[in-house]
PDB file of C-alpha atoms in Angstrom:
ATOM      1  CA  UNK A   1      -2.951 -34.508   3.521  1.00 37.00           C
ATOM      2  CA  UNK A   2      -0.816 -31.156   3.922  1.00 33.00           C
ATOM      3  CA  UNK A   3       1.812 -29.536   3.008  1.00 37.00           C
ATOM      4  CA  UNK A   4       4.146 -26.685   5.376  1.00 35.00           C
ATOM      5  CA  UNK A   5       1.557 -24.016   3.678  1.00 36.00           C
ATOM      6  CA  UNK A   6      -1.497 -26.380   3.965  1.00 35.00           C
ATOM      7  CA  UNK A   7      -2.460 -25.220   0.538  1.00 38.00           C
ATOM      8  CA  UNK A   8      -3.221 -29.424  -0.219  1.00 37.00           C
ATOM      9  CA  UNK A   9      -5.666 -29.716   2.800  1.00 35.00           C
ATOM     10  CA  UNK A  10      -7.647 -26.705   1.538  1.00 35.00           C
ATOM     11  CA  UNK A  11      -7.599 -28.059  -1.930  1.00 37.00           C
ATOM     12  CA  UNK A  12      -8.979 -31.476  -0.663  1.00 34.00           C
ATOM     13  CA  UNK A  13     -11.770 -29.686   1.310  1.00 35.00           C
ATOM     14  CA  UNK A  14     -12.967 -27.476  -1.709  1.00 38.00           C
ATOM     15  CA  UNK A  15     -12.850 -30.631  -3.430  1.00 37.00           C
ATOM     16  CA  UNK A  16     -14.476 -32.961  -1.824  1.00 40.00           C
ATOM     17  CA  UNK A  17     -15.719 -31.655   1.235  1.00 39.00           C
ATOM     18  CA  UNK A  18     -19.269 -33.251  -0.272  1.00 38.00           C
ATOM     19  CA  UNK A  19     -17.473 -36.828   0.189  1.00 38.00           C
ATOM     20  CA  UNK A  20     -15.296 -35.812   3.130  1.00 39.00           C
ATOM     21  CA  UNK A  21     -16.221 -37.267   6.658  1.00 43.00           C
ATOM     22  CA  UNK A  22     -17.903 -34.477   8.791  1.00 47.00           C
ATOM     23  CA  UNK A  23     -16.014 -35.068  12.159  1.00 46.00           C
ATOM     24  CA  UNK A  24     -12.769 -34.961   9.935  1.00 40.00           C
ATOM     25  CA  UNK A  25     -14.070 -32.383   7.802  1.00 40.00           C
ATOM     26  CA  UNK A  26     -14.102 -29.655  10.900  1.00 44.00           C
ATOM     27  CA  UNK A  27     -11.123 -30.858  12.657  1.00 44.00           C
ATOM     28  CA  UNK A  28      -9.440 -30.401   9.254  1.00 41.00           C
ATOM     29  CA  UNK A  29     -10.765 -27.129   8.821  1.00 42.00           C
ATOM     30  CA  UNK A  30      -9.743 -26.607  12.791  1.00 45.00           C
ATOM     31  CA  UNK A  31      -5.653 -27.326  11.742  1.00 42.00           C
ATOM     32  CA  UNK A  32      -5.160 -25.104   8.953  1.00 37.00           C
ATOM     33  CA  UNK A  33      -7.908 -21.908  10.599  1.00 39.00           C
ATOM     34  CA  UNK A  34      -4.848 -19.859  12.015  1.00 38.00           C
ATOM     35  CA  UNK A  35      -2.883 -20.366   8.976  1.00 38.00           C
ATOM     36  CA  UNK A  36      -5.468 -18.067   7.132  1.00 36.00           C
ATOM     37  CA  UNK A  37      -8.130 -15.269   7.801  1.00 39.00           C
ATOM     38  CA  UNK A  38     -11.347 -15.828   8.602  1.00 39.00           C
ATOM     39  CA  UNK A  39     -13.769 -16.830   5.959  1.00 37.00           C
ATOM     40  CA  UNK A  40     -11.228 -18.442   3.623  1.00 36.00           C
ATOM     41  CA  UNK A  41     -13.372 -21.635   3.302  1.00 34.00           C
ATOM     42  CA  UNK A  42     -16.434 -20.182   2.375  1.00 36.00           C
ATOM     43  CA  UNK A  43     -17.116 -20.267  -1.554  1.00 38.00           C
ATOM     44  CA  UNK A  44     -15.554 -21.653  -4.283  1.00 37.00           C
ATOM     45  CA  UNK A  45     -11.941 -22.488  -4.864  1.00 39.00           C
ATOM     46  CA  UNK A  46     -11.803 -19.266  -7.005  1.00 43.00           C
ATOM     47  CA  UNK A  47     -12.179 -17.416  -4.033  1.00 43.00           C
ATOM     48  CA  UNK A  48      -9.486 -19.230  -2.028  1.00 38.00           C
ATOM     49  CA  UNK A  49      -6.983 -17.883  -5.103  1.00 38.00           C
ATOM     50  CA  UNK A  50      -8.034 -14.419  -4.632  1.00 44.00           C
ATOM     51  CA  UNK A  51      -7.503 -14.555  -0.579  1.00 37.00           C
ATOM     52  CA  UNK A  52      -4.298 -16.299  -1.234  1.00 37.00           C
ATOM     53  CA  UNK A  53      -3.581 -13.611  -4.312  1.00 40.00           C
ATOM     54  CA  UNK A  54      -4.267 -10.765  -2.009  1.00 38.00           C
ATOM     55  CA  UNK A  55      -1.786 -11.882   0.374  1.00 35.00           C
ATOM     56  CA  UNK A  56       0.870 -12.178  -1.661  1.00 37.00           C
ATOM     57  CA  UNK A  57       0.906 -15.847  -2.098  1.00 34.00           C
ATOM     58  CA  UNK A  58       0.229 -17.407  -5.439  1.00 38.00           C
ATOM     59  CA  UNK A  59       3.090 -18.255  -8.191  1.00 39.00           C
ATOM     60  CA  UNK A  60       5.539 -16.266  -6.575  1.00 43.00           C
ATOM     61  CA  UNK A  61       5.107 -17.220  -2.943  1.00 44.00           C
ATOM     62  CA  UNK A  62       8.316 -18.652  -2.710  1.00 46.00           C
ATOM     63  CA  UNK A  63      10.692 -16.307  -4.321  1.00 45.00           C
ATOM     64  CA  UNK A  64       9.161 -13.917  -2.131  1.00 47.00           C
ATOM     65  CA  UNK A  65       9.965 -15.504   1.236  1.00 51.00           C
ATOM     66  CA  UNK A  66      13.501 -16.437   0.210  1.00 66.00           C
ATOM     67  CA  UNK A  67      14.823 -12.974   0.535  1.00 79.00           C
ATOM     68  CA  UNK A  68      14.195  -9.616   2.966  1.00 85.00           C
ATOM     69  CA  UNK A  69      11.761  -7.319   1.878  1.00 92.00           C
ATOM     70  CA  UNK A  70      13.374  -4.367   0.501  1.00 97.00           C
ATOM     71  CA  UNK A  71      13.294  -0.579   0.998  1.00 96.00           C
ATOM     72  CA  UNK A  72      11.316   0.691  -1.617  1.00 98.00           C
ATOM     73  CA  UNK A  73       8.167  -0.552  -3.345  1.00 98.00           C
ATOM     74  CA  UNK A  74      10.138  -0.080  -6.956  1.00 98.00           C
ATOM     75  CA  UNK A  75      13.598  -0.040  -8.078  1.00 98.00           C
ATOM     76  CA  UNK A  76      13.469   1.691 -11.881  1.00 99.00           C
ATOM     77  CA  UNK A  77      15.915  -0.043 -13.978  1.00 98.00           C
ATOM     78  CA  UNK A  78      17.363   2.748 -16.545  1.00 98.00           C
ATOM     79  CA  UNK A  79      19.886   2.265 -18.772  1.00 98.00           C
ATOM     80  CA  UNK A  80      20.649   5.378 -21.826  1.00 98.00           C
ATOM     81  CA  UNK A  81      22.256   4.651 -25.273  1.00 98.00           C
ATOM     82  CA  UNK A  82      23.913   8.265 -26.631  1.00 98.00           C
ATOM     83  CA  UNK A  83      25.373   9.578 -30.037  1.00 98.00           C
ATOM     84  CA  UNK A  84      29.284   8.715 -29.664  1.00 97.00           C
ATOM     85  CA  UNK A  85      32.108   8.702 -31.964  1.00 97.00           C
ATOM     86  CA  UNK A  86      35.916   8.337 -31.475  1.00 95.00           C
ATOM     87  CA  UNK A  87      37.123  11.048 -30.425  1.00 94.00           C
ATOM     88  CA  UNK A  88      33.580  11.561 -29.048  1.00 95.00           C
ATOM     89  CA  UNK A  89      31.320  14.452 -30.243  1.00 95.00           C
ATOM     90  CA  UNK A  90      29.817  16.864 -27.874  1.00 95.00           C
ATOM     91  CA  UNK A  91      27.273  17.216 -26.756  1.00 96.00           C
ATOM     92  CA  UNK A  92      26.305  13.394 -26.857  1.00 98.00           C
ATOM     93  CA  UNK A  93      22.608  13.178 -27.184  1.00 98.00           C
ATOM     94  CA  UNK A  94      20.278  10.599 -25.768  1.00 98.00           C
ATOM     95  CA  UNK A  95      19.005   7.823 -28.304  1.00 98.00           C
ATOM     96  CA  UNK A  96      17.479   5.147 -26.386  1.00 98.00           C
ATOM     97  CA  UNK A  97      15.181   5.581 -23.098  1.00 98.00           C
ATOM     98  CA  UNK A  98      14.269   2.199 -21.609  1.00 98.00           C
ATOM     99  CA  UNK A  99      12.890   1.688 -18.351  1.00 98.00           C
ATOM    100  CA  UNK A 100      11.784  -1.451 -16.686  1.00 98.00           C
ATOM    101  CA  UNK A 101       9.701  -1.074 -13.160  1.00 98.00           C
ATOM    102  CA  UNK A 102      10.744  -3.910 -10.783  1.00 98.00           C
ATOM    103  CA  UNK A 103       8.772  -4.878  -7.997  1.00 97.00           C
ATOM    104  CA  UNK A 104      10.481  -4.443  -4.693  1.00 97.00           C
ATOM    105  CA  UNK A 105       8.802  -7.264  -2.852  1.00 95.00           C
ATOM    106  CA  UNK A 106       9.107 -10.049  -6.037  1.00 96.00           C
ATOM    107  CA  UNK A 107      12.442  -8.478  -8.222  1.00 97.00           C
ATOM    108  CA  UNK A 108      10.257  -9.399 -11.106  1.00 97.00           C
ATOM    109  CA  UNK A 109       9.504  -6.913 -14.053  1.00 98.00           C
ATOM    110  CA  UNK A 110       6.328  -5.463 -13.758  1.00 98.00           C
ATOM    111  CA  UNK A 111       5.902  -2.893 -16.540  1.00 98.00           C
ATOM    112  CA  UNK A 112       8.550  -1.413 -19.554  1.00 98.00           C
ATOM    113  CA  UNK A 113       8.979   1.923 -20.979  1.00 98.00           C
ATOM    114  CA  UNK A 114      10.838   1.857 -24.372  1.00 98.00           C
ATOM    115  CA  UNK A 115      11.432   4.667 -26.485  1.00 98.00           C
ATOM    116  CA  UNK A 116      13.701   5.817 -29.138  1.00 98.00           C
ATOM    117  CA  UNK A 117      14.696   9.177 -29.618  1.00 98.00           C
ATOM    118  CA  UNK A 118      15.646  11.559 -32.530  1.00 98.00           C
ATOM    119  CA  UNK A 119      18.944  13.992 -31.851  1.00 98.00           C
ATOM    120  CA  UNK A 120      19.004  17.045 -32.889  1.00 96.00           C
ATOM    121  CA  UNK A 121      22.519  18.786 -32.580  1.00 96.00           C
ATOM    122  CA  UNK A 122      24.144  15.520 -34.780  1.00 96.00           C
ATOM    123  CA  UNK A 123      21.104  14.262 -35.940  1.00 97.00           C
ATOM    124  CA  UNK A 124      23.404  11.513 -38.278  1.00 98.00           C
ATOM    125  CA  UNK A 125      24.606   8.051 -36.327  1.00 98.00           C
ATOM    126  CA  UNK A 126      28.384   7.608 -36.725  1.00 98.00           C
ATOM    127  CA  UNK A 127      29.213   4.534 -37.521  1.00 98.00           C
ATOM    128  CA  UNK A 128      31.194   3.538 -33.970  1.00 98.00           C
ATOM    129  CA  UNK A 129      27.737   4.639 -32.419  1.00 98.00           C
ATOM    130  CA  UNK A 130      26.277   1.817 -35.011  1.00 98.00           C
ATOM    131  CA  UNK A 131      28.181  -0.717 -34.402  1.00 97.00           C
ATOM    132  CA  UNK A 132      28.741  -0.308 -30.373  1.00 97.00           C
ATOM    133  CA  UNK A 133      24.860   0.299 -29.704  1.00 97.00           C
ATOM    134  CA  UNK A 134      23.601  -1.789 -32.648  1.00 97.00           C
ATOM    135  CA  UNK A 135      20.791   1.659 -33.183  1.00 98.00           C
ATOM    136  CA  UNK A 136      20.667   2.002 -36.781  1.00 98.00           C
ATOM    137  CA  UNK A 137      19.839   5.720 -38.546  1.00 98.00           C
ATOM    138  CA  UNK A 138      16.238   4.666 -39.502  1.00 98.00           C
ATOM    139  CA  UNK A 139      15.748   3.479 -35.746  1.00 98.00           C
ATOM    140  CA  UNK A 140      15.974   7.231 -34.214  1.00 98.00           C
ATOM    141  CA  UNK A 141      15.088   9.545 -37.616  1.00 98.00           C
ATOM    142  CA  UNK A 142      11.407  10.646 -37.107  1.00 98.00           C
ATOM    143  CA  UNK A 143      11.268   9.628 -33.243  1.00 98.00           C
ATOM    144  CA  UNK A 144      10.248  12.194 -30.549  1.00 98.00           C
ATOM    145  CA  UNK A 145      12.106  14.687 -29.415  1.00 98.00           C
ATOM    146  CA  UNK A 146      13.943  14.552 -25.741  1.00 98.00           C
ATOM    147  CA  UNK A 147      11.504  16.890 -24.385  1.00 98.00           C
ATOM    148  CA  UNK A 148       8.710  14.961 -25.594  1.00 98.00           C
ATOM    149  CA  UNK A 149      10.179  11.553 -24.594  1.00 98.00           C
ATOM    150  CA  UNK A 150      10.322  13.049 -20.934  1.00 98.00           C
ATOM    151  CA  UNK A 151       6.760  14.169 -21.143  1.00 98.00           C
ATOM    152  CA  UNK A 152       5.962  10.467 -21.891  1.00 98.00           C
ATOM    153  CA  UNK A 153       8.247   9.113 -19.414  1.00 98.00           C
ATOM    154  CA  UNK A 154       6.090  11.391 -16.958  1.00 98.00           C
ATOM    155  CA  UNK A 155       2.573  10.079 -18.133  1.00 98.00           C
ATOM    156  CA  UNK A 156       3.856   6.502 -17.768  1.00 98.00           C
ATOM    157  CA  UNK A 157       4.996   7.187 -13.798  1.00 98.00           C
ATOM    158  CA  UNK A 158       1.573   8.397 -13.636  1.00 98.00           C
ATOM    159  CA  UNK A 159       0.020   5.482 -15.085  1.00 98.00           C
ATOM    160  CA  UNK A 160       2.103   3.096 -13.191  1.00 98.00           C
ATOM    161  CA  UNK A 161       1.416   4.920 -10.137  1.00 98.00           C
ATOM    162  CA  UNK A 162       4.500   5.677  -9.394  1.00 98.00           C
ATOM    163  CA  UNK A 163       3.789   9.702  -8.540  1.00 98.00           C
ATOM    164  CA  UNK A 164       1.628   8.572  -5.787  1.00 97.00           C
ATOM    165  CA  UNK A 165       3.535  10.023  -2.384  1.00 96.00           C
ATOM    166  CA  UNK A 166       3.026   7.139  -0.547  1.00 97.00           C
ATOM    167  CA  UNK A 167       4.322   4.925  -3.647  1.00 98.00           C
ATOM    168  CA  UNK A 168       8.356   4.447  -2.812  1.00 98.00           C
ATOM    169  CA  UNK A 169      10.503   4.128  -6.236  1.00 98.00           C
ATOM    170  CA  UNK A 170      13.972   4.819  -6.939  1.00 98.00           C
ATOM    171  CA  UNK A 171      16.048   4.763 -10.229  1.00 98.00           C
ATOM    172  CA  UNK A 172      18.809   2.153 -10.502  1.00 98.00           C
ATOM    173  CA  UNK A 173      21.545   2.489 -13.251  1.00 98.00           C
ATOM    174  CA  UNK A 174      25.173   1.150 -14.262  1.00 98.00           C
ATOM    175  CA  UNK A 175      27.132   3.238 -13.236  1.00 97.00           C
ATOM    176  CA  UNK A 176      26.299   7.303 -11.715  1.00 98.00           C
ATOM    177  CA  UNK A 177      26.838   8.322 -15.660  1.00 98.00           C
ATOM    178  CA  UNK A 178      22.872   8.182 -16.879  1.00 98.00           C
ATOM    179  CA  UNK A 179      21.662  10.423 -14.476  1.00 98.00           C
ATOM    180  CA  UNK A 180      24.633  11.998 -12.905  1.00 98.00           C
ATOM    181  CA  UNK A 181      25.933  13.531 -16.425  1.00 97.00           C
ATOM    182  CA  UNK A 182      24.043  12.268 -19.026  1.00 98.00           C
ATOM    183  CA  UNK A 183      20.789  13.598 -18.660  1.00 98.00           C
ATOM    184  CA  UNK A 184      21.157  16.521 -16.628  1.00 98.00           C
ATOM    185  CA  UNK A 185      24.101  17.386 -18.851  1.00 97.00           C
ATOM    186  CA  UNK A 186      21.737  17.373 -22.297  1.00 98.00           C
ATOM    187  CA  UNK A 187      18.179  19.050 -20.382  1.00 98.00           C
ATOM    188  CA  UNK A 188      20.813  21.799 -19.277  1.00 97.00           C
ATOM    189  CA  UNK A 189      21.768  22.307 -23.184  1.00 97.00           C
ATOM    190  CA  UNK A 190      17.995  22.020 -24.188  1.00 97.00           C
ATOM    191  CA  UNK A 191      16.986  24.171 -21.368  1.00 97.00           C
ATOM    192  CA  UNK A 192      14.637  21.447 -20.331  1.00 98.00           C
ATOM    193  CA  UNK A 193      13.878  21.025 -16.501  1.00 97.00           C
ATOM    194  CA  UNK A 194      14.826  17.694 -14.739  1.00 98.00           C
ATOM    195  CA  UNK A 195      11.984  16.283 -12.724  1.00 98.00           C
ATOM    196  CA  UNK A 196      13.013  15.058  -9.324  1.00 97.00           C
ATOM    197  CA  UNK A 197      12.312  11.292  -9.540  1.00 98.00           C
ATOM    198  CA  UNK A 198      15.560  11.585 -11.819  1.00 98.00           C
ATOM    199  CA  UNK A 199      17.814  12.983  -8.981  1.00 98.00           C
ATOM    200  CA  UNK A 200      18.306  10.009  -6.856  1.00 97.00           C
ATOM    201  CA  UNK A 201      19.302   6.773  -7.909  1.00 98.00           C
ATOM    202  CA  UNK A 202      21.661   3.259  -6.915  1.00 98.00           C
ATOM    203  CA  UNK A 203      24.582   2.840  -9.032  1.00 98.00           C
ATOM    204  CA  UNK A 204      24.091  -0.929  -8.924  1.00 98.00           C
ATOM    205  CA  UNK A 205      28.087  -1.197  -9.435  1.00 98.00           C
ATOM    206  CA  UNK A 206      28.468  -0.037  -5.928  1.00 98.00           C
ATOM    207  CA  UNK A 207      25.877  -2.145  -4.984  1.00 98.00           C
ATOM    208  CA  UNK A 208      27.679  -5.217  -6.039  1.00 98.00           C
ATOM    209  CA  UNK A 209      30.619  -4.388  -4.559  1.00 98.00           C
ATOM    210  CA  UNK A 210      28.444  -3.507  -1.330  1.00 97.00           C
ATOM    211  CA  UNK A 211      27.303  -7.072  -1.252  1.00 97.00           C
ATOM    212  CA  UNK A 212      30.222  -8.948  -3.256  1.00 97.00           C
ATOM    213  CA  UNK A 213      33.637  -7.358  -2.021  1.00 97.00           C
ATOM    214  CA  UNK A 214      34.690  -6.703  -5.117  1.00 97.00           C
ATOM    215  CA  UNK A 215      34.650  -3.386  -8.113  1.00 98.00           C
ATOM    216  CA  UNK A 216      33.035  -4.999 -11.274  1.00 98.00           C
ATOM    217  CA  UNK A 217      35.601  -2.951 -13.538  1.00 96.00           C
ATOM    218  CA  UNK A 218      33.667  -4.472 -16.747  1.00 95.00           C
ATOM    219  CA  UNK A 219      30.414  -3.774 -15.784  1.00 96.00           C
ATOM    220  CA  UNK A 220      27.626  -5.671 -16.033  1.00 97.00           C
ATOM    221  CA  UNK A 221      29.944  -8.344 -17.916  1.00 96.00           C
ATOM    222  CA  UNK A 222      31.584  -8.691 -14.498  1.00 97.00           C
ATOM    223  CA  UNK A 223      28.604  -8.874 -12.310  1.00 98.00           C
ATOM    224  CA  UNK A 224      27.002 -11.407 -14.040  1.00 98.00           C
ATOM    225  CA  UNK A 225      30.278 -13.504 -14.122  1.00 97.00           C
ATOM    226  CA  UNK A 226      30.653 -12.611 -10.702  1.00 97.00           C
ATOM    227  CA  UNK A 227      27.276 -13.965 -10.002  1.00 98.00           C
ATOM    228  CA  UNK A 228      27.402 -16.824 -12.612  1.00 98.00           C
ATOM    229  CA  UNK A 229      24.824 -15.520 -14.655  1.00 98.00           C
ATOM    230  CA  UNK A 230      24.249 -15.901 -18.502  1.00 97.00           C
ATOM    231  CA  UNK A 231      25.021 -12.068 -20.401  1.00 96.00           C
ATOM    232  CA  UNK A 232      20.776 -11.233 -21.669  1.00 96.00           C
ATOM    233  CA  UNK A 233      20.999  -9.722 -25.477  1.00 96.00           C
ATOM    234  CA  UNK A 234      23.922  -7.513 -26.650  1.00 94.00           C
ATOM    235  CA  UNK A 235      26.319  -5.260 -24.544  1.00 94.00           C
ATOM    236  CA  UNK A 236      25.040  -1.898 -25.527  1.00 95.00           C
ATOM    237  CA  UNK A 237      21.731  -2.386 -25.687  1.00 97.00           C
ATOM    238  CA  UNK A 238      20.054   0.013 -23.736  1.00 98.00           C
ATOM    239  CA  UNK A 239      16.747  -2.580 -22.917  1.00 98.00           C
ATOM    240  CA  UNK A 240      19.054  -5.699 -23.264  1.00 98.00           C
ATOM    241  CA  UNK A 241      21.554  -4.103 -20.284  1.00 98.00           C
ATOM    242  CA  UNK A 242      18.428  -3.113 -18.251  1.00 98.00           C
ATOM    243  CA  UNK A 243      17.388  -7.036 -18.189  1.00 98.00           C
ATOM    244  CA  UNK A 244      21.098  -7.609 -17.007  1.00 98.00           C
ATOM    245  CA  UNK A 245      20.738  -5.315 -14.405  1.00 98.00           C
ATOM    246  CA  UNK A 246      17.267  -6.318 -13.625  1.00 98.00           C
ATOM    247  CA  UNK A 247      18.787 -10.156 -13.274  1.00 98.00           C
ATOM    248  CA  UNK A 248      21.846  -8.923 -11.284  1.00 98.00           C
ATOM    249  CA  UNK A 249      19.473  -7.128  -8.330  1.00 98.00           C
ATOM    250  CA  UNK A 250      16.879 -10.345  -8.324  1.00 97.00           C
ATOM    251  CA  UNK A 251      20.081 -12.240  -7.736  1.00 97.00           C
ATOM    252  CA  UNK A 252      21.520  -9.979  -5.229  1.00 97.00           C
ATOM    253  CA  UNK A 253      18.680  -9.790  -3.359  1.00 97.00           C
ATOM    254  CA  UNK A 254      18.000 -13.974  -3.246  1.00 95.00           C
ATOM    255  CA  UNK A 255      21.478 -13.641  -1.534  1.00 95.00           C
ATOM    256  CA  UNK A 256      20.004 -11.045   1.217  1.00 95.00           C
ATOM    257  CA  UNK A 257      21.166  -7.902  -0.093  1.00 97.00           C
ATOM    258  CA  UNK A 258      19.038  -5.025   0.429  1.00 97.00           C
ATOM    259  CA  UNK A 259      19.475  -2.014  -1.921  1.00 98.00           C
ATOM    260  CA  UNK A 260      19.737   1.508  -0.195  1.00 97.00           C
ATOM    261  CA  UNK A 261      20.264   4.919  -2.459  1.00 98.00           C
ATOM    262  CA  UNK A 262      24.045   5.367  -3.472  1.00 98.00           C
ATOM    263  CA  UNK A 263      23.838   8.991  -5.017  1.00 96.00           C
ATOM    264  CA  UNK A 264      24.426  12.137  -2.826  1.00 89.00           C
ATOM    265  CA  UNK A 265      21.110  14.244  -2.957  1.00 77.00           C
ATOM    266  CA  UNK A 266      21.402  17.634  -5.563  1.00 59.00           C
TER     267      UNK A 266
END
């Protein structure tokens, strides 16, 4: 009448504990006691979900026991698309902002920050940009500036929760480029400040080659072939190559990995 969790015993007693033998009923409830707290017989099967919910159980109950828990409560997957050209103009300029906040405990996406943004110092798309981002002119002209992207990247950590002290979340890119260069390198230009959720980070390459052995020299390409995952969306793509990454670290961390900060403090 059970299964290893003995989530099918407590669906048969909500069920039909009105049918159920009382002797059986009891030592039934007797087996499966320690496997939950006290109390989690008493109402309706609604309530059972919500104990079970606030547990951790629920859809997810097995992807979360089939890997360690992990260092921080969220990894931030970021991934930047910038003006570019051949030879490449300077200063490049920021054009897409995506973020998606993964739950360290599940490695599913929880919440997604998306935003375009207008440059200023080439405010025209080169073609190359074009066709290796796939960002079209009419997709940045009239967007918000940097600085006002930032201030909305700020009121979505705050909304997310993800100022709270106690709340551990670190930024997780491609490569040490986003937030090594890329950003500091075009606030210092603006003379914009760089808040300090943006100075630590895992370059998920080293990561991979942490847990795999091997330097993915293409990128995310080579980690998901690596890994034997499908490519999500285009190369280039700043929110398609954040999925990719977002796959790549649920995968990794199925396998055991546990991700731990690669850049050196500022």
């Amino acid at each position: 009448v059970s299964d290893a969790s003995g989530c099918s015993m407590i669906a048969l007693l909500h069920t039909g504990a009105a049918k159920f033998p009382q002797n059986l009923l009891s030592r039934s409830r007797q087996a499966v006691s320690p496997l939950f707290p006290a109390g989690v017989f008493k109402g309706s099967s609604s309530i059972v979900s919500r104990k079970l919910a606030s547990h951790g159980f629920g859809a997810s109950m097995a992807a979360m026991s089939s890997f360690p828990p992990q260092r921080y409560h969220y990894f931030l997957v970021l991934d930047f698309e910038a003006t570019c050209d051949k030879p490449q103009i300077h200063p490049q300029e920021i054009i897409e902002f995506p973020i998606l906040k993964l739950n360290g405990r599940t490695m599913e996406i929880e919440s997604t920050f998306h935003m375009y943004v207008q440059p200023v110092v080439h405010p025209q798309l080169t073609p190359f940009c074009t066709e290796l981002t796939g960002i079209i002119q009419g997709m940045v002209d009239g967007q918000p500036s940097l600085q006002q992207v930032l201030e909305r990247v700020d009121e979505w950590m705050a909304k997310e929760g993800l100022l709270d002290p106690s709340v551990k979340s670190i930024f997780v890119t491609c490569g040490d480029w986003d937030l090594k260069v890329m950003l500091p390198g075009q606030c210092q230009y603006l003379g914009l400040p760089v808040a300090d959720y943006f100075k630590q980070w895992i370059n998920l390459k080293k990561a991979y080659s942490f847990a795999m052995g091997s330097w993915p020299k293409n990128g995310l390409l080579d980690m998901n072939k690596g890994l034997n995952l499908q490519h999500i969306g285009r190369p280039h793509s700043g929110i398609d190559d954040c999925k990719n990454i977002a796959n790549i670290m649920k995968t990794l961390a199925h396998r055991g990995f546990i991700f731990k900060q690669t850049s050196k403090p500022f």
